[in-house]
PDB file of C-alpha atoms in Angstrom:
ATOM      1  CA  MET A   1       4.600   0.585  34.766  1.00 50.00           C
ATOM      2  CA  SER A   2       1.007   1.790  36.068  1.00 55.00           C
ATOM      3  CA  ILE A   3      -1.480   2.552  33.632  1.00 58.00           C
ATOM      4  CA  GLU A   4      -1.597   6.402  34.428  1.00 57.00           C
ATOM      5  CA  ASN A   5       2.192   6.779  33.350  1.00 55.00           C
ATOM      6  CA  LEU A   6       1.625   5.096  30.809  1.00 54.00           C
ATOM      7  CA  SER A   7      -0.803   7.706  30.148  1.00 52.00           C
ATOM      8  CA  SER A   8       0.928  10.659  30.643  1.00 51.00           C
ATOM      9  CA  GLN A   9       3.659   9.200  28.773  1.00 53.00           C
ATOM     10  CA  THR A  10       1.400   9.294  25.881  1.00 54.00           C
ATOM     11  CA  LYS A  11       0.503  12.919  26.194  1.00 61.00           C
ATOM     12  CA  ASN A  12       3.950  14.086  26.174  1.00 64.00           C
ATOM     13  CA  THR A  13       4.787  12.272  22.853  1.00 81.00           C
ATOM     14  CA  THR A  14       7.201  14.192  20.045  1.00 93.00           C
ATOM     15  CA  THR A  15       5.489  16.155  17.452  1.00 95.00           C
ATOM     16  CA  ILE A  16       6.346  16.653  13.989  1.00 95.00           C
ATOM     17  CA  LEU A  17       5.231  18.954  11.010  1.00 97.00           C
ATOM     18  CA  LEU A  18       4.111  17.161   8.366  1.00 97.00           C
ATOM     19  CA  ASN A  19       4.103  18.388   4.639  1.00 97.00           C
ATOM     20  CA  CYS A  20       4.023  15.599   1.628  1.00 98.00           C
ATOM     21  CA  PHE A  21       1.420  14.969  -0.791  1.00 98.00           C
ATOM     22  CA  ILE A  22      -0.903  12.072  -0.617  1.00 98.00           C
ATOM     23  CA  ASN A  23      -2.574  10.444  -3.243  1.00 97.00           C
ATOM     24  CA  ASP A  24      -2.334  14.035  -4.943  1.00 96.00           C
ATOM     25  CA  ASN A  25      -3.166  16.004  -1.861  1.00 97.00           C
ATOM     26  CA  GLU A  26      -1.726  18.131  -0.303  1.00 98.00           C
ATOM     27  CA  ILE A  27      -1.642  17.133   3.299  1.00 96.00           C
ATOM     28  CA  VAL A  28       0.474  18.866   6.407  1.00 97.00           C
ATOM     29  CA  LEU A  29      -0.288  17.184   9.680  1.00 96.00           C
ATOM     30  CA  GLU A  30       1.074  17.417  12.918  1.00 96.00           C
ATOM     31  CA  VAL A  31       1.737  13.694  14.031  1.00 96.00           C
ATOM     32  CA  PRO A  32       3.560  11.852  16.401  1.00 95.00           C
ATOM     33  CA  ALA A  33       7.387  11.650  15.089  1.00 92.00           C
ATOM     34  CA  THR A  34       6.684   7.306  16.353  1.00 94.00           C
ATOM     35  CA  TYR A  35       3.838   7.476  13.750  1.00 96.00           C
ATOM     36  CA  ARG A  36       4.501   4.980  10.610  1.00 97.00           C
ATOM     37  CA  LEU A  37       3.093   6.147   7.091  1.00 98.00           C
ATOM     38  CA  VAL A  38       0.340   3.281   7.791  1.00 98.00           C
ATOM     39  CA  ASP A  39      -0.409   5.163  10.779  1.00 97.00           C
ATOM     40  CA  ILE A  40      -0.237   7.928   9.712  1.00 97.00           C
ATOM     41  CA  LEU A  41      -2.625   6.657   5.886  1.00 98.00           C
ATOM     42  CA  ARG A  42      -5.263   4.642   9.099  1.00 97.00           C
ATOM     43  CA  LYS A  43      -5.332   6.930  11.274  1.00 96.00           C
ATOM     44  CA  LYS A  44      -5.162  10.466  10.560  1.00 96.00           C
ATOM     45  CA  LEU A  45      -6.681  10.330   7.437  1.00 97.00           C
ATOM     46  CA  ASP A  46      -8.707   7.544   7.480  1.00 97.00           C
ATOM     47  CA  LEU A  47      -7.419   5.935   4.168  1.00 97.00           C
ATOM     48  CA  THR A  48      -7.980   2.102   5.392  1.00 97.00           C
ATOM     49  CA  GLY A  49      -8.088   0.219   2.724  1.00 96.00           C
ATOM     50  CA  THR A  50      -3.791  -0.308   3.063  1.00 97.00           C
ATOM     51  CA  LYS A  51      -3.442  -3.150   5.599  1.00 96.00           C
ATOM     52  CA  ILE A  52      -1.326  -3.809   8.522  1.00 94.00           C
ATOM     53  CA  SER A  53      -0.506  -6.820   9.187  1.00 92.00           C
ATOM     54  CA  CYS A  54       3.065  -8.638   9.890  1.00 93.00           C
ATOM     55  CA  GLU A  55       4.028  -5.173  10.619  1.00 94.00           C
ATOM     56  CA  VAL A  56       7.903  -5.488  10.002  1.00 94.00           C
ATOM     57  CA  GLY A  57       7.723  -5.789   6.272  1.00 93.00           C
ATOM     58  CA  ARG A  58       7.305  -9.126   5.151  1.00 93.00           C
ATOM     59  CA  CYS A  59       3.993  -9.780   4.119  1.00 95.00           C
ATOM     60  CA  GLY A  60       3.094  -6.391   1.872  1.00 96.00           C
ATOM     61  CA  ALA A  61      -0.530  -6.090   2.730  1.00 96.00           C
ATOM     62  CA  CYS A  62       0.801  -2.229   3.235  1.00 97.00           C
ATOM     63  CA  SER A  63       1.974  -1.607   0.398  1.00 98.00           C
ATOM     64  CA  VAL A  64       2.093   1.709  -0.955  1.00 98.00           C
ATOM     65  CA  LEU A  65       3.306   3.909  -3.906  1.00 98.00           C
ATOM     66  CA  MET A  66       6.992   6.748  -2.331  1.00 98.00           C
ATOM     67  CA  ASN A  67       7.617   8.809  -5.431  1.00 98.00           C
ATOM     68  CA  GLY A  68       6.645   5.960  -7.737  1.00 96.00           C
ATOM     69  CA  ASN A  69       8.171   3.285  -6.228  1.00 97.00           C
ATOM     70  CA  LEU A  70       6.563   0.177  -3.675  1.00 97.00           C
ATOM     71  CA  VAL A  71       7.322   0.267   0.280  1.00 98.00           C
ATOM     72  CA  ASN A  72       5.822  -1.243   2.804  1.00 98.00           C
ATOM     73  CA  SER A  73       4.285   1.851   4.896  1.00 98.00           C
ATOM     74  CA  CYS A  74       5.012   0.252   7.863  1.00 97.00           C
ATOM     75  CA  LEU A  75       8.771   0.739   7.799  1.00 97.00           C
ATOM     76  CA  LEU A  76       8.719   4.063   7.120  1.00 97.00           C
ATOM     77  CA  MET A  77       8.607   6.888  10.237  1.00 97.00           C
ATOM     78  CA  ALA A  78       6.990   9.849   9.279  1.00 95.00           C
ATOM     79  CA  TYR A  79       9.998  12.038   8.863  1.00 95.00           C
ATOM     80  CA  GLN A  80      11.086  10.099   6.225  1.00 97.00           C
ATOM     81  CA  ILE A  81       7.812  10.824   3.843  1.00 97.00           C
ATOM     82  CA  GLN A  82       8.879  14.346   4.115  1.00 97.00           C
ATOM     83  CA  GLY A  83       8.353  15.876   1.141  1.00 97.00           C
ATOM     84  CA  SER A  84       7.140  12.705  -0.487  1.00 98.00           C
ATOM     85  CA  SER A  85       4.345  11.847  -3.202  1.00 98.00           C
ATOM     86  CA  ILE A  86       2.263   8.524  -1.843  1.00 98.00           C
ATOM     87  CA  ASN A  87      -0.051   7.050  -3.784  1.00 98.00           C
ATOM     88  CA  THR A  88      -2.405   4.409  -1.878  1.00 98.00           C
ATOM     89  CA  ILE A  89      -4.863   1.906  -3.044  1.00 97.00           C
ATOM     90  CA  GLU A  90      -7.870   4.510  -2.601  1.00 96.00           C
ATOM     91  CA  TYR A  91      -6.043   6.542  -5.056  1.00 96.00           C
ATOM     92  CA  MET A  92      -5.721   3.387  -7.698  1.00 91.00           C
ATOM     93  CA  SER A  93      -9.741   3.634  -8.064  1.00 86.00           C
ATOM     94  CA  LYS A  94      -9.799   7.172  -7.489  1.00 83.00           C
ATOM     95  CA  GLU A  95     -12.463   7.856 -10.778  1.00 83.00           C
ATOM     96  CA  SER A  96     -13.536   4.361 -11.947  1.00 89.00           C
ATOM     97  CA  MET A  97     -11.960   0.622 -11.007  1.00 91.00           C
ATOM     98  CA  ASN A  98      -8.666   0.471 -12.640  1.00 93.00           C
ATOM     99  CA  PRO A  99      -7.500  -2.314 -14.337  1.00 94.00           C
ATOM    100  CA  ILE A 100      -5.503  -3.952 -12.693  1.00 95.00           C
ATOM    101  CA  GLN A 101      -8.351  -4.517  -9.662  1.00 94.00           C
ATOM    102  CA  GLN A 102     -10.922  -5.067 -12.850  1.00 94.00           C
ATOM    103  CA  ALA A 103      -8.650  -7.883 -14.068  1.00 95.00           C
ATOM    104  CA  PHE A 104      -8.650  -9.348 -10.585  1.00 94.00           C
ATOM    105  CA  LEU A 105     -11.875  -9.338 -10.185  1.00 93.00           C
ATOM    106  CA  GLU A 106     -12.822 -10.927 -13.378  1.00 93.00           C
ATOM    107  CA  GLU A 107     -10.205 -14.080 -12.366  1.00 92.00           C
ATOM    108  CA  GLY A 108     -11.727 -14.802  -8.797  1.00 90.00           C
ATOM    109  CA  ALA A 109      -8.544 -13.358  -7.252  1.00 90.00           C
ATOM    110  CA  LEU A 110      -9.416 -11.803  -4.147  1.00 86.00           C
ATOM    111  CA  GLN A 111      -9.733 -14.838  -2.153  1.00 81.00           C
ATOM    112  CA  CYS A 112     -10.399 -13.218   1.500  1.00 88.00           C
ATOM    113  CA  GLY A 113      -8.782  -9.779  -0.217  1.00 87.00           C
ATOM    114  CA  TYR A 114      -6.885  -8.912   2.915  1.00 90.00           C
ATOM    115  CA  CYS A 115      -4.079  -8.804   0.495  1.00 93.00           C
ATOM    116  CA  THR A 116      -5.193  -7.736  -2.412  1.00 93.00           C
ATOM    117  CA  PRO A 117      -4.083  -4.260  -2.449  1.00 95.00           C
ATOM    118  CA  GLY A 118      -0.656  -4.094  -1.591  1.00 96.00           C
ATOM    119  CA  MET A 119      -0.286  -6.861  -4.623  1.00 95.00           C
ATOM    120  CA  VAL A 120      -2.359  -4.507  -6.545  1.00 96.00           C
ATOM    121  CA  MET A 121      -0.021  -1.756  -5.906  1.00 97.00           C
ATOM    122  CA  ALA A 122       3.249  -3.961  -5.948  1.00 97.00           C
ATOM    123  CA  LEU A 123       1.352  -4.912  -9.463  1.00 96.00           C
ATOM    124  CA  LYS A 124       0.924  -1.435 -10.202  1.00 96.00           C
ATOM    125  CA  SER A 125       4.486  -0.622  -9.836  1.00 97.00           C
ATOM    126  CA  LEU A 126       6.050  -4.361 -11.713  1.00 97.00           C
ATOM    127  CA  LEU A 127       3.258  -3.080 -14.652  1.00 96.00           C
ATOM    128  CA  SER A 128       3.697   1.154 -14.580  1.00 95.00           C
ATOM    129  CA  THR A 129       7.874   0.165 -15.537  1.00 95.00           C
ATOM    130  CA  ASN A 130       7.340  -3.369 -17.771  1.00 95.00           C
ATOM    131  CA  PRO A 131       3.926  -3.388 -19.483  1.00 94.00           C
ATOM    132  CA  SER A 132       4.597  -7.266 -20.387  1.00 93.00           C
ATOM    133  CA  PRO A 133       6.711  -9.030 -18.010  1.00 95.00           C
ATOM    134  CA  SER A 134       7.385 -12.837 -17.968  1.00 95.00           C
ATOM    135  CA  LEU A 135       5.908 -15.014 -15.193  1.00 94.00           C
ATOM    136  CA  GLU A 136       9.428 -14.846 -13.189  1.00 96.00           C
ATOM    137  CA  GLU A 137       9.083 -10.944 -13.432  1.00 96.00           C
ATOM    138  CA  ILE A 138       5.607 -11.590 -11.935  1.00 95.00           C
ATOM    139  CA  GLU A 139       6.628 -14.124  -9.077  1.00 94.00           C
ATOM    140  CA  ILE A 140       9.694 -12.023  -8.474  1.00 96.00           C
ATOM    141  CA  ALA A 141       7.476  -8.757  -8.403  1.00 95.00           C
ATOM    142  CA  LEU A 142       5.002 -10.545  -5.657  1.00 94.00           C
ATOM    143  CA  SER A 143       7.792 -12.108  -3.843  1.00 94.00           C
ATOM    144  CA  GLY A 144       6.775  -9.185  -0.676  1.00 93.00           C
ATOM    145  CA  ASN A 145       3.308  -9.844  -0.593  1.00 93.00           C
ATOM    146  CA  LEU A 146       1.789 -12.657   1.113  1.00 92.00           C
ATOM    147  CA  CYS A 147      -1.595 -14.020   0.321  1.00 89.00           C
ATOM    148  CA  ARG A 148      -2.591 -16.815   3.544  1.00 86.00           C
ATOM    149  CA  CYS A 149      -5.554 -17.767   1.190  1.00 85.00           C
ATOM    150  CA  THR A 150      -2.382 -19.260  -1.122  1.00 73.00           C
ATOM    151  CA  GLY A 151      -4.177 -17.476  -3.741  1.00 73.00           C
ATOM    152  CA  TYR A 152      -1.311 -16.878  -6.051  1.00 87.00           C
ATOM    153  CA  ASN A 153      -2.968 -18.347  -9.397  1.00 90.00           C
ATOM    154  CA  GLY A 154      -6.113 -16.811  -9.403  1.00 91.00           C
ATOM    155  CA  ILE A 155      -3.397 -13.466  -9.173  1.00 92.00           C
ATOM    156  CA  ILE A 156      -1.501 -15.111 -11.783  1.00 93.00           C
ATOM    157  CA  ARG A 157      -4.516 -15.012 -14.010  1.00 94.00           C
ATOM    158  CA  ALA A 158      -5.372 -11.797 -13.354  1.00 94.00           C
ATOM    159  CA  VAL A 159      -1.899 -10.243 -14.767  1.00 94.00           C
ATOM    160  CA  SER A 160      -2.180 -12.046 -17.884  1.00 93.00           C
ATOM    161  CA  ARG A 161      -5.806 -10.811 -18.340  1.00 93.00           C
ATOM    162  CA  TYR A 162      -4.559  -7.441 -17.731  1.00 94.00           C
ATOM    163  CA  ILE A 163      -2.121  -7.320 -19.944  1.00 92.00           C
ATOM    164  CA  GLU A 164      -4.452  -8.934 -22.996  1.00 91.00           C
ATOM    165  CA  ASN A 165      -6.605  -6.181 -22.026  1.00 89.00           C
ATOM    166  CA  SER A 166      -4.136  -3.618 -21.896  1.00 89.00           C
ATOM    167  CA  GLN A 167      -2.503  -4.705 -25.602  1.00 86.00           C
ATOM    168  CA  SER A 168      -6.226  -5.096 -27.411  1.00 85.00           C
ATOM    169  CA  SER A 169      -7.414  -1.914 -26.546  1.00 75.00           C
TER     170      SER A 169
END
């Protein structure tokens, strides 16, 4: 297929009208039907905190909350988020640094930082339903998130610090 043919195919892409809430803001967008949630966040809304990495749902770098549940945004097509409420890493620090993010900072759990947004979203999901998880529960919650810097000890310390801080306040 020539470049010209590929270009004309792109111009004829089917679009859908998407209506949903992103970080508490109602959005109405016309997007290509082939767009995934991560594409909408990054390309249409410039919410680049959500990372693209493996693109097959194995690494968790693109994790967001959809209707309060942790999901891989690389696996959701635009039509699947119609009418949903999505929260991204940008929402976590909307007014000030989220205490989970603060604990990551204090414990040096950031490493290169590429996996951090997905890790924080996974922990937000866990801690919103279980404010005092066991080590095993933390490990299970993070099992869908890969850190290529092997920084899991710092992340576990950050969760412990967060729990200590939240129980003392």
